[in-house]
CSV table of C-alpha atoms in Angstrom, one decimal:
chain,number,residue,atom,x,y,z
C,2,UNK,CA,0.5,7.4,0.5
C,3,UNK,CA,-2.0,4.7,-1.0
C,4,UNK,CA,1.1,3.6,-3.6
C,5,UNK,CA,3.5,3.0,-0.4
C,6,UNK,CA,0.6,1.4,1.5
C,7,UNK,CA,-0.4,-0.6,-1.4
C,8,UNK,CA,3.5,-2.0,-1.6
C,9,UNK,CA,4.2,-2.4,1.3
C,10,UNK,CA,1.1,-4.7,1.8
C,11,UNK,CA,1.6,-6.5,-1.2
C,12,UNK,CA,4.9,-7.1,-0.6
C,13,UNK,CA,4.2,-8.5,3.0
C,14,UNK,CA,1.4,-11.1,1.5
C,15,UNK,CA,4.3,-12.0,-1.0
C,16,UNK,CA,6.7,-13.2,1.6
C,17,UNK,CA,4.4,-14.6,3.9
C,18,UNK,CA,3.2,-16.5,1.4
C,19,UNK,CA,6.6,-17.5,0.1
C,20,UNK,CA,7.1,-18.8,3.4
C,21,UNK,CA,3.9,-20.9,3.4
C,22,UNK,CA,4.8,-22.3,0.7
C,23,UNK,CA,8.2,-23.2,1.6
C,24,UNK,CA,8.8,-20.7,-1.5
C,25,UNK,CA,11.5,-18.2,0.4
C,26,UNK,CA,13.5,-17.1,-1.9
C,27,UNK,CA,11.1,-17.1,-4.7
C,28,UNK,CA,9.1,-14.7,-2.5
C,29,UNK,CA,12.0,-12.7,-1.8
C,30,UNK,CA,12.7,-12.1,-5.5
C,31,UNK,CA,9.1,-11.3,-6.4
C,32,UNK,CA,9.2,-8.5,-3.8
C,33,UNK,CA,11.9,-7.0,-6.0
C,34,UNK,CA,10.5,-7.9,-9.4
C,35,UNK,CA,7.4,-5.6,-8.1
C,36,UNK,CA,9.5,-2.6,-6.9
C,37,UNK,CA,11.6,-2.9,-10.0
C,38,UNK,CA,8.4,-3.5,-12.6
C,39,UNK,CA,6.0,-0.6,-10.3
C,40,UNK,CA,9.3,1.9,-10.3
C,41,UNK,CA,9.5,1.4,-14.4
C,42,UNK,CA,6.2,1.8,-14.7
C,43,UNK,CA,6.8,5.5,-12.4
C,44,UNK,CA,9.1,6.6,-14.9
C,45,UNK,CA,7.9,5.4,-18.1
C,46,UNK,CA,7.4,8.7,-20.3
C,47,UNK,CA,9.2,10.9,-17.8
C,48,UNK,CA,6.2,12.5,-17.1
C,49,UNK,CA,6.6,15.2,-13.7
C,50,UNK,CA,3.9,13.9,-12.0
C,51,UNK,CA,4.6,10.4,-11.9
C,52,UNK,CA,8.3,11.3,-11.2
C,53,UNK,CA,7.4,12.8,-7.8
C,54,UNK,CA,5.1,9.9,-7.2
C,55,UNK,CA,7.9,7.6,-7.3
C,56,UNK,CA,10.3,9.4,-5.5
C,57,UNK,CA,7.7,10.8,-3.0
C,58,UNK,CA,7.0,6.6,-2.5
C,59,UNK,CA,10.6,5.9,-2.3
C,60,UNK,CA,11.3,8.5,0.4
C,61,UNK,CA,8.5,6.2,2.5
C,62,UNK,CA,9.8,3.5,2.1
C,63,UNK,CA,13.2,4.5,3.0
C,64,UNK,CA,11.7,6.0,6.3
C,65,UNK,CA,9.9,2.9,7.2
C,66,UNK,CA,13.4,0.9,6.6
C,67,UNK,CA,15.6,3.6,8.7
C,68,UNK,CA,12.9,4.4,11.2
C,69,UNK,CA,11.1,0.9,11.9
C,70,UNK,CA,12.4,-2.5,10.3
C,71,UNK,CA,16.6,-1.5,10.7
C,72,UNK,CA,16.6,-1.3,14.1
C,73,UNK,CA,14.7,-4.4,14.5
C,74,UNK,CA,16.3,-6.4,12.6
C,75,UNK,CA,19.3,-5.2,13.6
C,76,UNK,CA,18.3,-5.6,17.2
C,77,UNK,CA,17.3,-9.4,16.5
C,78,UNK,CA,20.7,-10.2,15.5
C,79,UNK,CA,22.6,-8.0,18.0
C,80,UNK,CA,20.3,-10.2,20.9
C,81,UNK,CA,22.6,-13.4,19.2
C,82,UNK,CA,25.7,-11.9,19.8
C,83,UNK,CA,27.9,-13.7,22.3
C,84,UNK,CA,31.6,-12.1,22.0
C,85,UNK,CA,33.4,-15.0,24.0
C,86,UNK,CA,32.5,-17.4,20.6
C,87,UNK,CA,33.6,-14.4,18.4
C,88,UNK,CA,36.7,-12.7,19.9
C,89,UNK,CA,38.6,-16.4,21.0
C,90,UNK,CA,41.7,-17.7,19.6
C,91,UNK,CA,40.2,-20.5,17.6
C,92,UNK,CA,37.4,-18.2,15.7
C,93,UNK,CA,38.2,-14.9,15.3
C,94,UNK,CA,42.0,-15.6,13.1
C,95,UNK,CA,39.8,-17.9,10.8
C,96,UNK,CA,37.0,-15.2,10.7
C,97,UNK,CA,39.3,-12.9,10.0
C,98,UNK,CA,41.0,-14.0,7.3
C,99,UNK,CA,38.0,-14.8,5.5
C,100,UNK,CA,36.4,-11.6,6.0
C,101,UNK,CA,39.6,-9.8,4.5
C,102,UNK,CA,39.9,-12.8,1.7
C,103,UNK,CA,36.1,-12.2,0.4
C,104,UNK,CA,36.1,-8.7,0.8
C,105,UNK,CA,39.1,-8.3,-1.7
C,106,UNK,CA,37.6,-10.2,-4.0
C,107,UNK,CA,33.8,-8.4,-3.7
C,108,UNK,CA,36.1,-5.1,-4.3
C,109,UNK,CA,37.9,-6.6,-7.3
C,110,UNK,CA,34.9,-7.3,-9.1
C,111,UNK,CA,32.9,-4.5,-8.1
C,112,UNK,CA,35.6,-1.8,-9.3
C,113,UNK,CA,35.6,-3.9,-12.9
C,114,UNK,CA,31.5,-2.4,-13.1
C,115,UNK,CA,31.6,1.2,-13.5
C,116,UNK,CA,33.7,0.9,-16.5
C,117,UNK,CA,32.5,2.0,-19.8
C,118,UNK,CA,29.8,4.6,-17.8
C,119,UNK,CA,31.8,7.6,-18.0
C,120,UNK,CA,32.4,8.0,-14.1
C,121,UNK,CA,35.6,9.9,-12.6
C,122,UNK,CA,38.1,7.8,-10.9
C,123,UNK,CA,37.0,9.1,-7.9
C,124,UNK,CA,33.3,7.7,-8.5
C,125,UNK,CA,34.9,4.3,-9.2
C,126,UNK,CA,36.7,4.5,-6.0
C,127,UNK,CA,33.6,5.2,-4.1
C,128,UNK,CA,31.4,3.0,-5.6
C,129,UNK,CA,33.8,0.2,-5.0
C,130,UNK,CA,34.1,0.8,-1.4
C,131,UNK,CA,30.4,2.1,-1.1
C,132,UNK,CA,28.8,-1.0,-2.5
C,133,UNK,CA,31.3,-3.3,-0.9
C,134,UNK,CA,29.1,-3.2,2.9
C,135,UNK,CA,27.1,-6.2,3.9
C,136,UNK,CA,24.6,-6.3,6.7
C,137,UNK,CA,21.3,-6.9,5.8
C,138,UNK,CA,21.0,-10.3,4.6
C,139,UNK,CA,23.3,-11.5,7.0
C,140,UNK,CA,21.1,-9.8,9.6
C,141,UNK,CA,18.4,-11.5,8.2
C,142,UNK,CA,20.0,-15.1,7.5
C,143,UNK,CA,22.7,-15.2,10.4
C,144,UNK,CA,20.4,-17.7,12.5
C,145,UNK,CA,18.7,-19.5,9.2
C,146,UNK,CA,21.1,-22.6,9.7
C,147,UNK,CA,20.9,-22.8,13.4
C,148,UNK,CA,17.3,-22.7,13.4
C,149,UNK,CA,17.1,-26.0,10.7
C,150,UNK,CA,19.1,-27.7,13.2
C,151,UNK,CA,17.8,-26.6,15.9
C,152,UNK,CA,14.2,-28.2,14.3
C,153,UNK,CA,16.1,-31.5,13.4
C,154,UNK,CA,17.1,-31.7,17.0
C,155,UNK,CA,13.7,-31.1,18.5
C,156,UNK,CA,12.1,-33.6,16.0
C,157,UNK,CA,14.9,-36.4,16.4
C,158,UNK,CA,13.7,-39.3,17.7
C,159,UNK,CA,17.5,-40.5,19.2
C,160,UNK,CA,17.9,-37.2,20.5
C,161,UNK,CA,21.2,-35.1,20.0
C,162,UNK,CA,23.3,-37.4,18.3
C,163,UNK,CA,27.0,-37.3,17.1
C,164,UNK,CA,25.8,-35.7,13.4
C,165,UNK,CA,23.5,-33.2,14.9
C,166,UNK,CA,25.9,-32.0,17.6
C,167,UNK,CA,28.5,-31.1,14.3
C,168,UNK,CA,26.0,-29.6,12.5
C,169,UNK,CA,24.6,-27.1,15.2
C,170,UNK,CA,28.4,-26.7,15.9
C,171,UNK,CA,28.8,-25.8,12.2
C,172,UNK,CA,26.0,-23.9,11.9
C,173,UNK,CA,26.7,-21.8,14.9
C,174,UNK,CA,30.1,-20.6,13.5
C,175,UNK,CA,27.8,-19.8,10.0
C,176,UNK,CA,25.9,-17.6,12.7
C,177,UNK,CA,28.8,-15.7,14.1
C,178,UNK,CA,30.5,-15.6,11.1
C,179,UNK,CA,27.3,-13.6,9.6
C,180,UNK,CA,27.6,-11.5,12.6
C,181,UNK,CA,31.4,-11.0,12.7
C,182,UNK,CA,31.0,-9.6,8.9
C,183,UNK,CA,28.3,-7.4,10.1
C,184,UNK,CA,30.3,-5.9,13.0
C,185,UNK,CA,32.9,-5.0,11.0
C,186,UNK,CA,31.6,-4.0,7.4
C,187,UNK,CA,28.7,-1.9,8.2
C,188,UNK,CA,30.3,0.7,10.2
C,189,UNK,CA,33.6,1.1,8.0
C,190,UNK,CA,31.7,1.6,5.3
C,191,UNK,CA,29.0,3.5,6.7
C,192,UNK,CA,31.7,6.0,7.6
C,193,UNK,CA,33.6,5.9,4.9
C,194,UNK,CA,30.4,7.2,2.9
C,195,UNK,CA,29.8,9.7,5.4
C,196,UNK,CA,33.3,10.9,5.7
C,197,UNK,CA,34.0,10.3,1.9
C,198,UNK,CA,31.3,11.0,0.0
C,199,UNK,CA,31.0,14.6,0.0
C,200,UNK,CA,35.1,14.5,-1.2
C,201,UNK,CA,34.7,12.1,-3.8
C,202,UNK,CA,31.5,13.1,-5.4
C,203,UNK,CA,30.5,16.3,-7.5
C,204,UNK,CA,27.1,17.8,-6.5
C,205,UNK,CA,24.0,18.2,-8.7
């Protein structure tokens, strides 16, 4: 409990310090440079003890993501949504289209990674599709843009000019475009593992 306490804070003061600091994404990569070093360090030896100290500190955190910070952020980004700039004529075929476009090509390369590691065809299969879901950091980020020009626009001296008007007009389709891939990839794939997994992988 002191270990999942311990991280958690640390991890906090990490990325509100990044932020500070105007160190972001430095502090978000530290965060996982200290679960990555601390979880080594678990199962260095591969001694029983310190085995069931990782995974009994990994079971936390997972409940503190499924139980606490999911739904918020989630929540966050759900209060963003407005269909009518989603689900129009002019959006949602461009959306679309690159939603399919990028997904393809996540898939591609992620079905070229499991080779050489001894898994089943039907591991690959489920590892491609499993790993393909994005929602997270596009949860997080889906406003990042808006909120920059949202600050330019407050600060400008000449008020909402021609350049700023394109910008927030950009940056709001970078928004629903975060959201759009949200709304569709989590849930297909969240069934799909659901649905799937039991069929495609062996038990243990």
């Amino acid at each position: 409990r002191n270990s999942l306490i311990g991280m958690l804070l640390l991890s906090h003061a990490t990325v509100f310090y990044g932020y500070k600091e105007n160190l972001a994404g430095g502090a978000a990569v530290s965060v996982m440079v200290l679960a990555f070093t601390a979880s080594n360090f678990w199962m260095r030896g591969n001694d029983p003890e310190w085995v069931d100290h990782k995974k009994a500190v990994g079971s936390g955190l997972s409940d503190v993501w499924d139980l606490f910070v999911m739904p918020f952020l989630f929540s966050m980004t759900g209060s963003k949504v407005v269909a009518s700039k989603i689900f129009n004529s002019t959006f949602f075929p461009k959306a679309l289209a690159c939603w399919v476009v990028s997904n393809a090509a996540r898939m591609l390369a992620i079905s070229y990674t499991p080779f050489g590691l001894n898994f089943s065809w039907k591991e690959r299969l489920f590892i491609t599709i499993g790993y393909r879901a994005k929602a997270t950091v596009q949860s997080a980020l889906a406003s990042a843009a808006l909120d920059k020009v949202t600050a330019k626009i407050a600060a400008s001296p000449a008020g909402l000019t021609a350049d700023l008007i394109r910008d927030r007009n950009r940056a709001t389709d970078v928004q629903n475009m975060a959201i759009f891939y949200v709304m569709w990839s989590a849930p297909i794939v969240a069934i799909f593992v659901t649905k799937m997994g039991p069929r495609l992988l062996n038990r243990e």
